[in-house]
CSV table of C-alpha atoms in Angstrom, one decimal:
chain,number,residue,atom,x,y,z
A,1,MET,CA,0.0,0.0,0.0
A,2,MET,CA,2.8,2.4,0.8
A,3,ALA,CA,4.4,1.6,-2.5
A,4,ILE,CA,1.3,2.6,-4.5
A,5,ILE,CA,0.9,5.8,-2.4
A,6,GLY,CA,4.6,6.6,-3.1
A,7,MET,CA,4.0,6.0,-6.8
A,8,PHE,CA,1.1,8.4,-6.9
A,9,PHE,CA,3.3,11.1,-5.3
A,10,GLN,CA,6.3,10.3,-7.5
A,11,ASP,CA,4.6,9.8,-10.9
A,12,GLY,CA,1.2,11.5,-10.4
A,13,LEU,CA,-2.0,10.1,-11.7
A,14,THR,CA,-0.6,9.2,-15.1
A,15,GLY,CA,3.1,9.1,-14.5
A,16,SER,CA,5.4,6.7,-16.3
A,17,ALA,CA,3.5,3.6,-15.0
A,18,TRP,CA,0.3,4.6,-16.9
A,19,GLY,CA,1.7,6.6,-19.8
A,20,ASP,CA,1.7,10.3,-20.8
A,21,TRP,CA,-1.2,12.4,-19.5
A,22,ALA,CA,-1.1,14.4,-22.8
A,23,LEU,CA,-2.3,11.4,-24.7
A,24,TYR,CA,-5.6,11.2,-22.7
A,25,THR,CA,-7.3,14.2,-24.3
A,26,ALA,CA,-10.7,12.6,-24.8
A,27,SER,CA,-10.8,11.1,-21.3
A,28,PRO,CA,-13.9,12.1,-19.2
A,29,LEU,CA,-11.4,12.6,-16.4
A,30,ARG,CA,-10.1,15.7,-18.2
A,31,ALA,CA,-13.6,17.3,-18.3
A,32,PHE,CA,-13.1,19.2,-15.0
A,33,GLU,CA,-9.4,19.4,-14.6
A,34,ASN,CA,-9.4,23.2,-15.1
A,35,GLU,CA,-12.3,23.9,-12.8
A,36,LEU,CA,-11.9,26.0,-9.7
A,37,GLY,CA,-10.8,23.8,-6.8
A,38,ALA,CA,-8.3,21.8,-8.8
A,39,GLN,CA,-5.3,22.9,-6.7
A,40,ALA,CA,-1.8,21.8,-6.2
A,41,PRO,CA,-0.4,19.4,-5.2
A,42,LEU,CA,-3.2,17.0,-6.3
A,43,GLY,CA,-4.8,18.9,-9.1
A,44,PHE,CA,-8.3,17.7,-9.9
A,45,PHE,CA,-8.8,15.0,-7.2
A,46,ASP,CA,-11.6,12.5,-7.7
A,47,PRO,CA,-10.5,9.3,-6.2
A,48,LEU,CA,-13.9,7.6,-6.4
A,49,GLY,CA,-14.4,8.6,-10.0
A,50,LEU,CA,-17.7,10.3,-9.3
A,51,SER,CA,-17.2,12.8,-12.2
A,52,SER,CA,-15.8,10.3,-14.6
A,53,ASP,CA,-18.9,10.4,-16.8
A,54,GLY,CA,-18.2,14.1,-17.6
A,55,ASP,CA,-21.8,15.2,-16.6
A,56,ALA,CA,-21.6,18.9,-16.1
A,57,TYR,CA,-24.9,19.2,-14.1
A,58,SER,CA,-23.7,16.5,-11.6
A,59,PHE,CA,-20.4,18.2,-11.2
A,60,ARG,CA,-22.0,21.6,-10.6
A,61,ARG,CA,-24.4,20.0,-8.0
A,62,ARG,CA,-21.5,18.2,-6.2
A,63,ARG,CA,-19.4,21.4,-6.2
A,64,SER,CA,-22.4,23.4,-4.8
A,65,VAL,CA,-22.8,20.8,-2.1
A,66,GLU,CA,-19.1,20.8,-1.4
A,67,ILE,CA,-19.1,24.6,-0.9
A,68,LYS,CA,-22.3,24.4,1.3
A,69,HIS,CA,-20.8,21.7,3.5
A,70,GLY,CA,-17.5,23.5,3.7
A,71,ARG,CA,-19.2,26.7,4.9
A,72,VAL,CA,-21.2,24.8,7.5
A,73,CYS,CA,-18.1,23.0,8.7
A,74,MET,CA,-16.1,26.3,8.9
A,75,LEU,CA,-18.8,27.6,11.2
A,76,ALA,CA,-19.0,24.4,13.1
A,77,THR,CA,-15.2,24.4,13.6
A,78,MET,CA,-15.3,27.9,14.9
A,79,GLY,CA,-18.4,27.0,17.1
A,80,TYR,CA,-16.4,24.1,18.6
A,81,ILE,CA,-13.3,26.1,19.3
A,82,THR,CA,-14.8,29.5,20.5
A,83,PRO,CA,-16.4,28.3,23.7
A,84,GLU,CA,-13.2,26.6,24.7
A,85,LEU,CA,-11.2,29.8,24.3
A,86,THR,CA,-13.7,32.5,25.3
A,87,GLY,CA,-16.1,30.7,27.6
A,88,LYS,CA,-19.8,30.2,27.3
A,89,PHE,CA,-22.7,32.6,27.5
A,90,PRO,CA,-23.9,33.4,31.0
A,91,GLY,CA,-27.4,32.5,32.0
A,92,PHE,CA,-29.9,29.9,31.0
A,93,LEU,CA,-30.3,28.0,27.7
A,94,SER,CA,-33.6,26.6,28.9
A,95,PRO,CA,-35.0,28.5,31.9
A,96,GLY,CA,-37.9,26.0,32.2
A,97,SER,CA,-35.5,23.1,32.5
A,98,GLY,CA,-33.0,25.0,34.6
A,99,LEU,CA,-30.4,24.3,31.9
A,100,LYS,CA,-27.5,26.7,31.8
A,101,PHE,CA,-25.2,27.3,28.8
A,102,ALA,CA,-22.3,26.2,31.0
A,103,ASP,CA,-24.0,22.8,31.4
A,104,ILE,CA,-23.8,22.0,27.7
A,105,PRO,CA,-20.5,20.2,26.9
A,106,ASN,CA,-18.7,20.6,23.6
A,107,GLY,CA,-18.8,18.1,20.8
A,108,LEU,CA,-20.9,15.0,20.5
A,109,ALA,CA,-21.6,15.0,24.2
A,110,ALA,CA,-24.0,18.0,23.7
A,111,ILE,CA,-26.4,15.9,21.7
A,112,GLY,CA,-28.0,14.3,24.7
A,113,LYS,CA,-28.1,17.5,26.7
A,114,VAL,CA,-30.0,19.8,24.4
A,115,PRO,CA,-33.8,19.6,25.1
A,116,ALA,CA,-36.3,18.6,22.4
A,117,ALA,CA,-37.5,22.2,21.9
A,118,GLY,CA,-33.9,23.1,21.2
A,119,TRP,CA,-33.6,20.5,18.5
A,120,PHE,CA,-36.9,21.7,17.0
A,121,GLN,CA,-35.4,25.2,16.8
A,122,ILE,CA,-32.2,23.9,15.2
A,123,PHE,CA,-34.0,21.9,12.6
A,124,SER,CA,-36.5,24.7,11.9
A,125,TRP,CA,-33.6,27.1,11.3
A,126,MET,CA,-32.0,24.6,9.0
A,127,ALA,CA,-35.2,24.2,7.0
A,128,PHE,CA,-35.7,28.0,6.8
A,129,CYS,CA,-32.1,28.4,5.5
A,130,GLU,CA,-32.6,25.7,2.8
A,131,VAL,CA,-36.0,27.0,1.7
A,132,GLY,CA,-35.0,30.7,1.9
A,133,ALA,CA,-31.9,30.1,-0.2
A,134,GLY,CA,-33.9,28.2,-2.8
A,135,TYR,CA,-32.5,24.7,-2.4
A,136,ASP,CA,-30.1,24.1,-5.2
A,137,ALA,CA,-31.1,27.4,-6.9
A,138,ASP,CA,-27.4,28.1,-7.6
A,139,VAL,CA,-27.2,25.0,-9.7
A,140,ASN,CA,-30.6,25.0,-11.2
A,141,GLU,CA,-30.5,28.7,-12.2
A,142,LYS,CA,-27.1,28.2,-13.9
A,143,LYS,CA,-25.3,30.5,-11.4
A,144,ASP,CA,-21.8,29.8,-10.1
A,145,PRO,CA,-21.9,27.0,-7.5
A,146,GLY,CA,-22.3,28.5,-4.0
A,147,ASN,CA,-23.5,31.8,-5.3
A,148,MET,CA,-26.7,32.4,-3.4
A,149,GLY,CA,-27.0,36.1,-4.5
A,150,TRP,CA,-25.5,37.6,-1.3
A,151,ARG,CA,-22.4,39.8,-1.7
A,152,PRO,CA,-20.5,40.2,1.6
A,153,PRO,CA,-19.7,43.9,1.8
A,154,LEU,CA,-16.0,43.5,2.6
A,155,LEU,CA,-15.3,40.4,0.6
A,156,ALA,CA,-17.2,41.0,-2.7
A,157,THR,CA,-15.2,42.1,-5.7
A,158,ASP,CA,-15.7,42.4,-9.4
A,159,ASN,CA,-12.0,41.7,-10.2
A,160,PRO,CA,-12.0,38.2,-11.7
A,161,GLU,CA,-8.5,37.3,-10.5
A,162,ILE,CA,-9.2,38.3,-6.9
A,163,LYS,CA,-12.6,36.6,-7.0
A,164,LYS,CA,-11.0,33.4,-8.4
A,165,ARG,CA,-8.3,33.4,-5.7
A,166,ARG,CA,-10.9,34.0,-2.9
A,167,LEU,CA,-13.2,31.2,-4.2
A,168,ALA,CA,-10.3,28.8,-4.4
A,169,SER,CA,-9.3,29.7,-0.8
A,170,GLU,CA,-12.9,29.2,0.3
A,171,LEU,CA,-12.9,25.7,-1.3
A,172,ALA,CA,-9.6,24.8,0.3
A,173,ASN,CA,-10.5,26.1,3.7
A,174,GLY,CA,-13.9,24.3,3.5
A,175,ARG,CA,-12.2,21.1,2.7
A,176,LEU,CA,-9.8,21.6,5.6
A,177,ALA,CA,-12.8,22.4,7.9
A,178,MET,CA,-14.6,19.3,6.9
A,179,MET,CA,-11.6,17.2,8.0
A,180,ALA,CA,-11.1,19.4,11.1
A,181,ILE,CA,-14.6,19.1,12.5
A,182,ILE,CA,-14.7,15.3,12.0
A,183,GLY,CA,-11.3,15.1,13.8
A,184,MET,CA,-12.7,17.3,16.7
A,185,PHE,CA,-15.7,15.1,17.1
A,186,PHE,CA,-13.7,12.0,17.5
A,187,GLN,CA,-10.7,13.3,19.6
């Protein structure tokens, strides 16, 4: 197993063991190699071959979902770290139950501590966000994946190079946050 991993790093996807990548011009694997998110050192990384059919709609949908999950995981990672550094809110989370914010642990242990009404609020907010954003509207309306029509005042730009760099950073940071939150859950 270590040998094959070493070969991937040494030769790349189509190194000397598989031939010259330039000869595979009609391959469906090449359909998305220049898309945003194909970043060094891996380039376009699709180990399961989910985009091997070259279907543009499926790729846009998966990219949209990747961006959405990355954004949620970035918020979740910050939500996991912040109470550890700054402390928790004073007062009661549920005055009727006598449950204080300080009584809620971080991570997966919090699942059993949050009252049913709290879970109802959480899932209601999630549904509101999905419906309010027009579930998959960015993909179905042929917008850029992840573009939900909101322009953050300090981050929005019309310069295409800056926008491309920022979107690539968002993808990379979202990917990192997805790994980070899973690691935090199981540490």
